[in-house]
GROMACS .gro file of C-alpha atoms in nm:
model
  429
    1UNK     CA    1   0.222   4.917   4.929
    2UNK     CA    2   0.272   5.187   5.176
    3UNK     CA    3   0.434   4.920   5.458
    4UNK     CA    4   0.612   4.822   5.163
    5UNK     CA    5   0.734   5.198   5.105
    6UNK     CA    6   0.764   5.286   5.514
    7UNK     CA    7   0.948   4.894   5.586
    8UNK     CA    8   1.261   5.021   5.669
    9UNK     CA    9   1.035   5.282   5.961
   10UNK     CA   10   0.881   4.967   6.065
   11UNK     CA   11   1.262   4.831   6.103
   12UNK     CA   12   1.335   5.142   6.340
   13UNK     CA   13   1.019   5.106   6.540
   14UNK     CA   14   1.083   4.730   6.596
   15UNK     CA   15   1.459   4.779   6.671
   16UNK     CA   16   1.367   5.025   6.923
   17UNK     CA   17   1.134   4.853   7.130
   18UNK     CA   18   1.324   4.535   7.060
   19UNK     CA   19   1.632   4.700   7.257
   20UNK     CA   20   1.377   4.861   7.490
   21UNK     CA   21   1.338   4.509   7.569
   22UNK     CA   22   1.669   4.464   7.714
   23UNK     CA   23   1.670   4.801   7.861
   24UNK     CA   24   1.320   4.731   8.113
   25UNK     CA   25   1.514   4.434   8.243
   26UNK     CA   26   1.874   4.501   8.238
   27UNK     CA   27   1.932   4.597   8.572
   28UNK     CA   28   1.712   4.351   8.767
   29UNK     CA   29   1.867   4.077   8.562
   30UNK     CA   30   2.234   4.202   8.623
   31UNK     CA   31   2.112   4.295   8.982
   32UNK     CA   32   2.417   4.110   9.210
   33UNK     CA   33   2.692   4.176   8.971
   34UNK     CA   34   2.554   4.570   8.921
   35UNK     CA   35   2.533   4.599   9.273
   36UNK     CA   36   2.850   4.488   9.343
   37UNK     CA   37   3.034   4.737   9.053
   38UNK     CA   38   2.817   5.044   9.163
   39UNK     CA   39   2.917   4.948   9.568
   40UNK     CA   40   2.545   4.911   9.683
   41UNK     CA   41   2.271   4.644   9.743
   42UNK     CA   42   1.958   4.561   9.592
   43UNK     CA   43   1.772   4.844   9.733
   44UNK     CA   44   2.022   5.049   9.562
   45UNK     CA   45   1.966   4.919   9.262
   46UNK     CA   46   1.593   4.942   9.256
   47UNK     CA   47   1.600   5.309   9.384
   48UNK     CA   48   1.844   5.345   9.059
   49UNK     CA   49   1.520   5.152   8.851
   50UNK     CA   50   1.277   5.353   8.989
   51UNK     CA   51   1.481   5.685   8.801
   52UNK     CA   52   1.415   5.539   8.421
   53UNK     CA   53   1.007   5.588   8.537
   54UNK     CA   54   1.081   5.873   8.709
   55UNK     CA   55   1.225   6.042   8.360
   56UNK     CA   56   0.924   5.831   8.158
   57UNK     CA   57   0.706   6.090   8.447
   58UNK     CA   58   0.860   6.425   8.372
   59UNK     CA   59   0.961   6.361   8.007
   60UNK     CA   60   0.684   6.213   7.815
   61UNK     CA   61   0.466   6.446   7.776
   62UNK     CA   62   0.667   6.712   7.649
   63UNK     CA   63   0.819   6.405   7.405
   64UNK     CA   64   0.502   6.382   7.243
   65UNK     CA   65   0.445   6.712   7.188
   66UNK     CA   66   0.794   6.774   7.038
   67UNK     CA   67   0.752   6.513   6.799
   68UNK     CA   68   0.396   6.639   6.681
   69UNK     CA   69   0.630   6.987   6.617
   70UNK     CA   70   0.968   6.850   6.498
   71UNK     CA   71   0.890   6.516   6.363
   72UNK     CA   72   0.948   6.178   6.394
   73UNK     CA   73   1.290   6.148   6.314
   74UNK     CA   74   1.515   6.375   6.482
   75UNK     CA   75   1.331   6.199   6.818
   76UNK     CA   76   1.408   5.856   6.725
   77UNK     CA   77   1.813   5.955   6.669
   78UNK     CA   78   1.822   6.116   6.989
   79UNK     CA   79   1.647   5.829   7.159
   80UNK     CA   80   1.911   5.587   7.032
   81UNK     CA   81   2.184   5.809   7.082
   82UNK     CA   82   2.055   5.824   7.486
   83UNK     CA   83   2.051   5.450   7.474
   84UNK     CA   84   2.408   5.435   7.366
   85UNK     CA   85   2.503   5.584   7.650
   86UNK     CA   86   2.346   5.477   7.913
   87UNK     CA   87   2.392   5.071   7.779
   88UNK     CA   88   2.809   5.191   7.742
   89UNK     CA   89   2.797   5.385   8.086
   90UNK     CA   90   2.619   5.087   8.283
   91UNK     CA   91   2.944   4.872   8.137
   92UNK     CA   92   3.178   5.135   8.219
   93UNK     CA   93   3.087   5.292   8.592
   94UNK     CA   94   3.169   5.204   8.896
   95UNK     CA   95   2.974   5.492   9.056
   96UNK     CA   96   2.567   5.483   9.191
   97UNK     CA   97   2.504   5.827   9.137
   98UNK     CA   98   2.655   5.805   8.777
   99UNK     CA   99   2.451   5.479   8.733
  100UNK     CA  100   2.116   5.672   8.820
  101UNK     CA  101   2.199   5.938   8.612
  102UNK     CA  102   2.232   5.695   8.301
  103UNK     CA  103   1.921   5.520   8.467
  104UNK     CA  104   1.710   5.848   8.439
  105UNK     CA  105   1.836   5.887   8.075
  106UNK     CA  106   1.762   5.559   8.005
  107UNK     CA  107   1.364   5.616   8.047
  108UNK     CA  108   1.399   5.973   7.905
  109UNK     CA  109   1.521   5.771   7.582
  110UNK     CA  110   1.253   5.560   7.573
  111UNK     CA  111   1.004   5.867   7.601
  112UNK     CA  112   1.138   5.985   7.308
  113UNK     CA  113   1.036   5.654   7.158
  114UNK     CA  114   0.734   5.663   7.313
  115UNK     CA  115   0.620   5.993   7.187
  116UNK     CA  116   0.756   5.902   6.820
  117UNK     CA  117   0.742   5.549   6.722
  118UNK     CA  118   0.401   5.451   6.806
  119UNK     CA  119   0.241   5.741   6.577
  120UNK     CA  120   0.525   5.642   6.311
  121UNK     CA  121   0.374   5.278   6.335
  122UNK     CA  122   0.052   5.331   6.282
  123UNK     CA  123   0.105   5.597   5.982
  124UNK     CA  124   0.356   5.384   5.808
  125UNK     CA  125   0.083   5.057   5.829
  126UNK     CA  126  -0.231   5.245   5.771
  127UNK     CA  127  -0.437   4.905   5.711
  128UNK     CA  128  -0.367   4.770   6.024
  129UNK     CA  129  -0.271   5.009   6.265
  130UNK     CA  130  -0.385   4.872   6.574
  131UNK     CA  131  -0.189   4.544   6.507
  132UNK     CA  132   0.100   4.733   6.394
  133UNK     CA  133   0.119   4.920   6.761
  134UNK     CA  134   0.023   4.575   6.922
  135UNK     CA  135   0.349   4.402   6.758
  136UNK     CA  136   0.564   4.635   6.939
  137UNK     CA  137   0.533   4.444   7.243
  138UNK     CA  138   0.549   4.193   7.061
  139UNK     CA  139   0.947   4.283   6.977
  140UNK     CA  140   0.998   4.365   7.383
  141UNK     CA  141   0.839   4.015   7.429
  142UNK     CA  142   1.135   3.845   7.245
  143UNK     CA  143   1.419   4.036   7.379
  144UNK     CA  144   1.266   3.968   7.738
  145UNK     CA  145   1.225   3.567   7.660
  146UNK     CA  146   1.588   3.554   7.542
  147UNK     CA  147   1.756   3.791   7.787
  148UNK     CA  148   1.714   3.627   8.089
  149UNK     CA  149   1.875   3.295   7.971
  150UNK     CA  150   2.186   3.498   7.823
  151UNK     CA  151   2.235   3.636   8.127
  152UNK     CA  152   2.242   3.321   8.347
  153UNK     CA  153   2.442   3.184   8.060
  154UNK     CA  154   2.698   3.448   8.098
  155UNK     CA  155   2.676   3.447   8.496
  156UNK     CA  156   2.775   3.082   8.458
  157UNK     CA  157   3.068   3.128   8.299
  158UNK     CA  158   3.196   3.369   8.570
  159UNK     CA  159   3.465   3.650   8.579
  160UNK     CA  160   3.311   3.929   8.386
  161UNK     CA  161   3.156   3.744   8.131
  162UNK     CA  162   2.815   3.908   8.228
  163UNK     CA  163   2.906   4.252   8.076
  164UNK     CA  164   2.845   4.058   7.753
  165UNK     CA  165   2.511   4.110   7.862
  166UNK     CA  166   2.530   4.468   7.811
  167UNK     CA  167   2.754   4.463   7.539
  168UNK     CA  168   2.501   4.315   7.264
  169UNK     CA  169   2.269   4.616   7.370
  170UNK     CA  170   2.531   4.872   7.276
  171UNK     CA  171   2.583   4.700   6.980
  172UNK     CA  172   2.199   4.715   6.892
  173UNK     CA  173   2.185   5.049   6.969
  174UNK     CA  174   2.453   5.179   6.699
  175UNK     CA  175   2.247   4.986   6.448
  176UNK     CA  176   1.932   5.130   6.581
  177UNK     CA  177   2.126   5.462   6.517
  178UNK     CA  178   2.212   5.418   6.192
  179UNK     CA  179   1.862   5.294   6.074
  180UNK     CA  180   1.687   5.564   6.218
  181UNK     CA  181   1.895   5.853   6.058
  182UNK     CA  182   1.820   5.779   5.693
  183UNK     CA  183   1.459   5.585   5.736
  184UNK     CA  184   1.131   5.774   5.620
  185UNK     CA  185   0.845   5.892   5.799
  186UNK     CA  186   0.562   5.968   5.616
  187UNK     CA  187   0.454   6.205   5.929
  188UNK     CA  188   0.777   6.427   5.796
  189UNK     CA  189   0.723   6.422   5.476
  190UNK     CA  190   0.352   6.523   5.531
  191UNK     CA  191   0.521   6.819   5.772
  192UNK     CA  192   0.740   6.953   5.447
  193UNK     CA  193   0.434   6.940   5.241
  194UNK     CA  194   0.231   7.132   5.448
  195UNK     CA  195   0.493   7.380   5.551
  196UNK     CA  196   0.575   7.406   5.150
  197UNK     CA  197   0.185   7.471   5.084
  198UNK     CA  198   0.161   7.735   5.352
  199UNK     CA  199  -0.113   7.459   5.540
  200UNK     CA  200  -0.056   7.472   5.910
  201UNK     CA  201  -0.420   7.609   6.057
  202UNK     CA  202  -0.534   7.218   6.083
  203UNK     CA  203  -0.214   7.158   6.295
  204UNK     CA  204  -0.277   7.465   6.485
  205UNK     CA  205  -0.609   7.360   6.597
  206UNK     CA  206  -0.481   7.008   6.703
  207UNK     CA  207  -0.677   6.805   6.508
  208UNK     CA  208  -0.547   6.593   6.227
  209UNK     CA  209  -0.779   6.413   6.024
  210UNK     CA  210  -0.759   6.059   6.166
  211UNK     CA  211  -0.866   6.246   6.505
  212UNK     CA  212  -1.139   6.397   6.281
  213UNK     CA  213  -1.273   6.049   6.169
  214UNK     CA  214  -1.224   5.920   6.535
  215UNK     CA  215  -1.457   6.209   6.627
  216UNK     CA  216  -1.727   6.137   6.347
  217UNK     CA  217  -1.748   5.790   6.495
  218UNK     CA  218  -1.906   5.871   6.815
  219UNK     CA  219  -2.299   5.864   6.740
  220UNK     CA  220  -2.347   6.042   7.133
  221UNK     CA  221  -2.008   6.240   7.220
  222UNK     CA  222  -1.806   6.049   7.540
  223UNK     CA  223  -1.744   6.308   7.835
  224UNK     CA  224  -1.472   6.493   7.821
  225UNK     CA  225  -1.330   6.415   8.149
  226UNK     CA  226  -1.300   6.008   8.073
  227UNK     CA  227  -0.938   6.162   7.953
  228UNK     CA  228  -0.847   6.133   8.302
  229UNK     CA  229  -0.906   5.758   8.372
  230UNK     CA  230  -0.811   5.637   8.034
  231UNK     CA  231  -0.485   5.833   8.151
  232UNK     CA  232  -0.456   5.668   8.518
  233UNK     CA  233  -0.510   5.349   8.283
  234UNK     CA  234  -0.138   5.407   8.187
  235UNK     CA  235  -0.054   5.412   8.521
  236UNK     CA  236  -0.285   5.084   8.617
  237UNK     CA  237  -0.148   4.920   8.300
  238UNK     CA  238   0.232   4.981   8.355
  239UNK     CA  239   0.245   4.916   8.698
  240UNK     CA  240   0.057   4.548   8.651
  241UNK     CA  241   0.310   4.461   8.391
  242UNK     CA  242   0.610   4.618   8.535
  243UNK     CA  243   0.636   4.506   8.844
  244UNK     CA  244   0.614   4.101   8.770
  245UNK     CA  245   0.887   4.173   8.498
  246UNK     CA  246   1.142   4.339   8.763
  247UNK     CA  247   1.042   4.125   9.012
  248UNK     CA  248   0.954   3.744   8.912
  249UNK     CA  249   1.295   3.665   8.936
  250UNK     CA  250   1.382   3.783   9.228
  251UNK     CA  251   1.101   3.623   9.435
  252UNK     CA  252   1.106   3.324   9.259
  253UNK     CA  253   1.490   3.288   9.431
  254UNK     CA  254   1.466   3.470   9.731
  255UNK     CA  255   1.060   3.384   9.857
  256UNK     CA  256   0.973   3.051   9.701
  257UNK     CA  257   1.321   2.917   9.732
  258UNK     CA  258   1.435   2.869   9.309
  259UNK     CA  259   1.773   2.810   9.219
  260UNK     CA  260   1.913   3.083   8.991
  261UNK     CA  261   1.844   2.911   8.683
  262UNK     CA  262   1.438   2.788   8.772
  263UNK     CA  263   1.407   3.180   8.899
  264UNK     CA  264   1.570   3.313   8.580
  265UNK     CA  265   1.359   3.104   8.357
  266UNK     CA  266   1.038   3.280   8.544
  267UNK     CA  267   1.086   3.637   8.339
  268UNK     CA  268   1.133   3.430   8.039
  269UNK     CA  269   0.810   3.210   8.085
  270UNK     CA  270   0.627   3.517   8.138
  271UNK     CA  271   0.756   3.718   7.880
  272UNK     CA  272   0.627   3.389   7.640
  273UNK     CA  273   0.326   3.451   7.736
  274UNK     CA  274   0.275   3.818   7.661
  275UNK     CA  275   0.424   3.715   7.317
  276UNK     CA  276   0.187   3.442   7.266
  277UNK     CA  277  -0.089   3.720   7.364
  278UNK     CA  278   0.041   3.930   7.129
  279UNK     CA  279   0.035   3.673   6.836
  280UNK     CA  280  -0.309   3.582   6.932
  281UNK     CA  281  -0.474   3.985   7.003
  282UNK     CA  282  -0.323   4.065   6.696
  283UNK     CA  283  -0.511   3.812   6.475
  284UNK     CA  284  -0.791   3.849   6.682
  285UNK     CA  285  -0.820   4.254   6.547
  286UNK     CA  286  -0.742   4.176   6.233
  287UNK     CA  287  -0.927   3.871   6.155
  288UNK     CA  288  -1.211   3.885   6.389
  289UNK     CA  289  -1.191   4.263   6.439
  290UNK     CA  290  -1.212   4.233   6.843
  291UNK     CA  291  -1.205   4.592   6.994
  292UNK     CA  292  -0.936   4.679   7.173
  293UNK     CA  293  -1.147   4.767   7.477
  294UNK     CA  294  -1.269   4.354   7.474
  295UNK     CA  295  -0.895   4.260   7.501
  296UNK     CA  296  -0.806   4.486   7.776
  297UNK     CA  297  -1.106   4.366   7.980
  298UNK     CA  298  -1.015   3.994   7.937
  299UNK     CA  299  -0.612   4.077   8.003
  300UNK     CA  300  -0.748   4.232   8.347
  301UNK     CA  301  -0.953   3.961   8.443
  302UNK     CA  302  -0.667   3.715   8.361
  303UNK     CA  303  -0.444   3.947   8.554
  304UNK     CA  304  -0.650   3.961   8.853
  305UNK     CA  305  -0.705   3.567   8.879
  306UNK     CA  306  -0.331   3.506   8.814
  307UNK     CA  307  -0.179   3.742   9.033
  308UNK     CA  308  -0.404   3.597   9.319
  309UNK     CA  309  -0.277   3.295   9.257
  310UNK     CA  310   0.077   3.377   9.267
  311UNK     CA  311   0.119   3.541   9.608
  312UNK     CA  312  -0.126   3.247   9.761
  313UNK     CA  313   0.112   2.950   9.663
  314UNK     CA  314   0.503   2.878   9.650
  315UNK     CA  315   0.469   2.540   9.445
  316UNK     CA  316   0.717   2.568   9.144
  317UNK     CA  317   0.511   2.468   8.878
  318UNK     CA  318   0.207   2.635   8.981
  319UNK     CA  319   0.417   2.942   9.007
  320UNK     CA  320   0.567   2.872   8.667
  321UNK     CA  321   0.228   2.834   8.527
  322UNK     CA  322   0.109   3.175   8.644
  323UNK     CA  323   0.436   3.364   8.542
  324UNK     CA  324   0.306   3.253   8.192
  325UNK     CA  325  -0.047   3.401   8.213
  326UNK     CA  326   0.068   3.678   8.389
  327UNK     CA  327   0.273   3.773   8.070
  328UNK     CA  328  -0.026   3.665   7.863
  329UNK     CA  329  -0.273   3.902   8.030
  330UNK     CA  330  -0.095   4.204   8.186
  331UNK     CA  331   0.225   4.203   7.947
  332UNK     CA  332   0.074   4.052   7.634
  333UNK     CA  333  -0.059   4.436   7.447
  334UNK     CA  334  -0.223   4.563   7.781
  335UNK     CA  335  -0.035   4.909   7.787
  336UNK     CA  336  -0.031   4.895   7.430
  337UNK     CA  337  -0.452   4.894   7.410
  338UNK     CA  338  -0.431   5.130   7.654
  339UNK     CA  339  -0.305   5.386   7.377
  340UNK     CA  340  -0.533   5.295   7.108
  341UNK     CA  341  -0.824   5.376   7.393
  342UNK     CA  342  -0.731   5.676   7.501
  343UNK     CA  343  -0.726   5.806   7.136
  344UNK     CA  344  -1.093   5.596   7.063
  345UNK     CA  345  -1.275   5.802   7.332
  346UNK     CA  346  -1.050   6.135   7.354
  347UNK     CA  347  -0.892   6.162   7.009
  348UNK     CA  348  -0.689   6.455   6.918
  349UNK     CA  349  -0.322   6.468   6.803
  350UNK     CA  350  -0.194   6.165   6.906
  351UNK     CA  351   0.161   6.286   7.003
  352UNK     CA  352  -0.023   6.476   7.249
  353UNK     CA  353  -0.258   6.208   7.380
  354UNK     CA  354   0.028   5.953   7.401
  355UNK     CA  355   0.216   6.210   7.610
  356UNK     CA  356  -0.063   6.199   7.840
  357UNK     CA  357  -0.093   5.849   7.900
  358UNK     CA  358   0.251   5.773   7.920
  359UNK     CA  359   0.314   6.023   8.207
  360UNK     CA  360   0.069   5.814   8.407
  361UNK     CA  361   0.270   5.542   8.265
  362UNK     CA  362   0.567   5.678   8.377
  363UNK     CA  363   0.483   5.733   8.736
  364UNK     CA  364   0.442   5.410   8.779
  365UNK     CA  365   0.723   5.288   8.671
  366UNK     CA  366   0.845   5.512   8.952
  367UNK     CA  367   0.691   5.480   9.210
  368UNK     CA  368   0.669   5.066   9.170
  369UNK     CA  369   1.051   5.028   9.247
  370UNK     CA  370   1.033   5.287   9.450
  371UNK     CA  371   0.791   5.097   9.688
  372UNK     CA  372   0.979   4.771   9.646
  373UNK     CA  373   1.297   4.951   9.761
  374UNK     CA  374   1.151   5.044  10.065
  375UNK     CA  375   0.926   4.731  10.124
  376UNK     CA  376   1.286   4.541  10.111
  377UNK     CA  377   1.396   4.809  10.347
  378UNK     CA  378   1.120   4.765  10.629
  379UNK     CA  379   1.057   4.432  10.600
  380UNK     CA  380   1.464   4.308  10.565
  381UNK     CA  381   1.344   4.089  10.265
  382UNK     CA  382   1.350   4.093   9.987
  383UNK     CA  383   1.134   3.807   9.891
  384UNK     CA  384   0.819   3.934  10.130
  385UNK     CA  385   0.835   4.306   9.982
  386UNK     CA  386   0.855   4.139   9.609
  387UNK     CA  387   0.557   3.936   9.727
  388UNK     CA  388   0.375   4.220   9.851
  389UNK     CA  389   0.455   4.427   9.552
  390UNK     CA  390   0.297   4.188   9.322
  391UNK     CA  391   0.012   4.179   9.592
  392UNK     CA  392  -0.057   4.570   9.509
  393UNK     CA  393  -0.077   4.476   9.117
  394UNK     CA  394  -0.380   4.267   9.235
  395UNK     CA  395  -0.525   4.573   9.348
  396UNK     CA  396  -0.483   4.817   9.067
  397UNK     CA  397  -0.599   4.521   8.807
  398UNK     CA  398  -0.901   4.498   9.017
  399UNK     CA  399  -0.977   4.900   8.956
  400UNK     CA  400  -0.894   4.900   8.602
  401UNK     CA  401  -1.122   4.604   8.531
  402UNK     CA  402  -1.427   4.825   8.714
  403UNK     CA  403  -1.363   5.135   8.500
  404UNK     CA  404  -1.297   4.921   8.168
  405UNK     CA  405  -1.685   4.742   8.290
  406UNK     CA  406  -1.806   5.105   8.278
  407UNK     CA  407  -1.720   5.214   7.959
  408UNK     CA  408  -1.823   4.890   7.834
  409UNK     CA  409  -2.170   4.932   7.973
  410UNK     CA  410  -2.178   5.254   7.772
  411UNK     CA  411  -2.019   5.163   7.484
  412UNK     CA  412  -2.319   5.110   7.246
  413UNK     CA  413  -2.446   5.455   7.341
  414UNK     CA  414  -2.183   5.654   7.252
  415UNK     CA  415  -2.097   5.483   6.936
  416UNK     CA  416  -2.382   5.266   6.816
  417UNK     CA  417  -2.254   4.945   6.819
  418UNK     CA  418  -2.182   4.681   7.106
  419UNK     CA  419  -1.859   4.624   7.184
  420UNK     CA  420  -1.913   4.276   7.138
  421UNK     CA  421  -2.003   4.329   6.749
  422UNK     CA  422  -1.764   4.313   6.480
  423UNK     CA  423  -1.990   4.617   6.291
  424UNK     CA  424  -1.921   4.947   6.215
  425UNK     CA  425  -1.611   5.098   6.093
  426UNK     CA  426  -1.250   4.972   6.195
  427UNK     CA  427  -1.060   5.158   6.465
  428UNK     CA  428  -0.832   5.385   6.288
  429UNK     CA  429  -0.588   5.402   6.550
   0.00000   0.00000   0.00000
């Protein structure tokens, strides 16, 4: 009944992260014909990509704490108001610097997301709350499987057909608008109540009581400086996933030879596979209850065995092949598992703990592009630096997979159960 009460907050989450969709790949997709309006190359444009992780870095934090102070809602208008703009100012300028301004506001929109719409997920679908923040990339999955193809589509048909491309996210956005302005959130509502009863010292001491029950779980107490890693996490998380969806593209057509089309059709095969993870983690949770920690150590392993193929081969179809599991296991709920970890073993308010992890997060989505950029720059192509890019997500999925093995290892010990075992109560977040 509560979904059922919070559905049209579940519409706003989805229609966020569906447009977010859109947004992560926008201007690799409309690289050439960006390039071209903004009077640079596609260096250029990837330095102007590396500024929406850049504003993820410096913004996110802060994000989450506003929205543990302010509420959900006035951070989810503002959000889509940001993505207005910068989706209408990528149509409308013809100047770079303009074009990395609106590419810094870009990811400073989607921290404002970030640091509302998760919590808002997982309070308005308090049964399932770890499949509710799991379907979120679910929604970027689709937009990513169908934007590629509208964008060859509209390349295709020449002239400037292809700012149809950015047209439909504008459009999205208003609606997104609109929704989120007269939606609930049960997280505000609580806020009025307690401000009304004069409650506030539980706030104050920045533990709500979900972070409470998170805490009573732990049979021996996790150390306290595991926050760290489980915050680098975001960083090894993003930077697996982001860089194969800026980048499959591009080296499918400029390293292993693809016409546009085959190359184009890449992003979309891998973003099928990180929905088809998504469909299958999420039943997995909820039907088998699988620990999010289990997931995230088979997604790395997958990751690691997949990107090694990748780089070692340029045969099409093997290539196509591994742009599928590579969505399945570092873009199918990776980065999303990563959340519902860090507030397992560190909980507290999760505005807070999201902000954390999603400044790692952040940095790596800018400092990925901002290594491509100058890979493409010292090697002179583009298709070598886009291999060796996807060579370095080899490497950070191998040291995520050794700390994830670690807290495995001690899993049973500091909360009783193995992590293998369906026992025990269900993760609340």
């Amino acid at each position: 009944m509560r979904a059922k009460k919070y559905f049209l907050t579940l519409a706003v989450v989805y229609l966020a992260y569906l447009t977010h969709g859109i947004q992560a790949i926008v201007l690799s997709q409309n690289l050439d014909a960006l390039a071209a309006q903004w009077g640079t190359d596609a260096a250029g444009v990837y330095s102007a990509i590396a500024y929406t992780g850049l504003a993820k870095f410096v913004t996110v934090w802060i994000c989450g704490e506003i929205s543990d102070k302010i509420g959900r809602r006035p951070m989810a208008v503002i959000g889509a108001i940001m993505y207005v703009v910068f989706f209408g100012g990528c149509l409308m300028t013809t100047n770079f610097t303009v074009a990395c301004v609106l590419a810094f506001l870009a990811g400073a929109a989607t921290s404002f997301f970030d640091g509302c719409l998760y919590a808002a997920a997982q309070e308005s679908w308090i049964k399932a709350p770890g499949a509710a923040t799991i379907l979120i990339k679910g929604f970027i999955s689709v937009s990513g499987l169908i934007y590629p193809m509208l964008v060859v589509s509209l390349r295709n048909a020449g002239g400037t057909a292809w700012k149809v491309g950015l047209i439909v996210p504008v459009v999205m956005s208003v609606i997104l608008l609109i929704i989120a302005a007269i939606a609930p959130y049960s997280y505000d509502e609580e806020m009025k109540e307690r401000k009304a009863a004069g409650v506030a010292a539980e706030q104050k001491k920045g533990l709500d009581h979900d972070a409470q029950i998170a805490m009573d779980r732990f049979k021996t107490p996790a150390p306290k400086w595991l926050v760290v890693p489980l915050a680098i996490m975001g960083f090894i998380n993003m930077a697996t996933m982001y860089s194969a969806q800026q980048l499959l593209t591009r080296y499918g057509l400029t390293y292993v030879g693809m016409s546009d089309a085959v190359s184009a059709g890449l992003t979309s095969l891998y973003t099928a596979g990180s929905l088809a993870a998504v469909l299958i983690w999420a039943f997995a949770m909820a039907k088998f209850r699988w620990r999010t920690l289990k997931i995230l150590i088979i997604d790395l392993c997958g990751s690691i065995i997949f990107y090694a193929l990748v780089i070692l081969t340029k045969n099409v179809t093997i290539i196509q092949i591994t742009s599928f599991a590579i969505g399945f296991f570092a873009a199918g709920g990776a980065l999303q598992c990563g959340v519902t970890l860090i507030n397992e073993f560190h909980p507290g308010p999760k505005g807070r703990n999201l902000g954390i992890y999603y400044t790692l997060m952040g940095l790596a989505g800018y400092v990925m592009p901002v290594i491509t950029s100058a890979l493409v720059k010292s090697y002179g192509d583009e298709g070598l630096a886009s291999r060796s890019s996807l060579g370095l997500n080899l490497i950070f999925a191998v040291v995520g997979l050794l700390f994830c093995l670690y807290l495995a290892a001690n899993y049973k010990k500091w909360f009783g159960v193995s992590l293998m075992s369906a026992k025990g109560p269900d993760d609340i977040y």
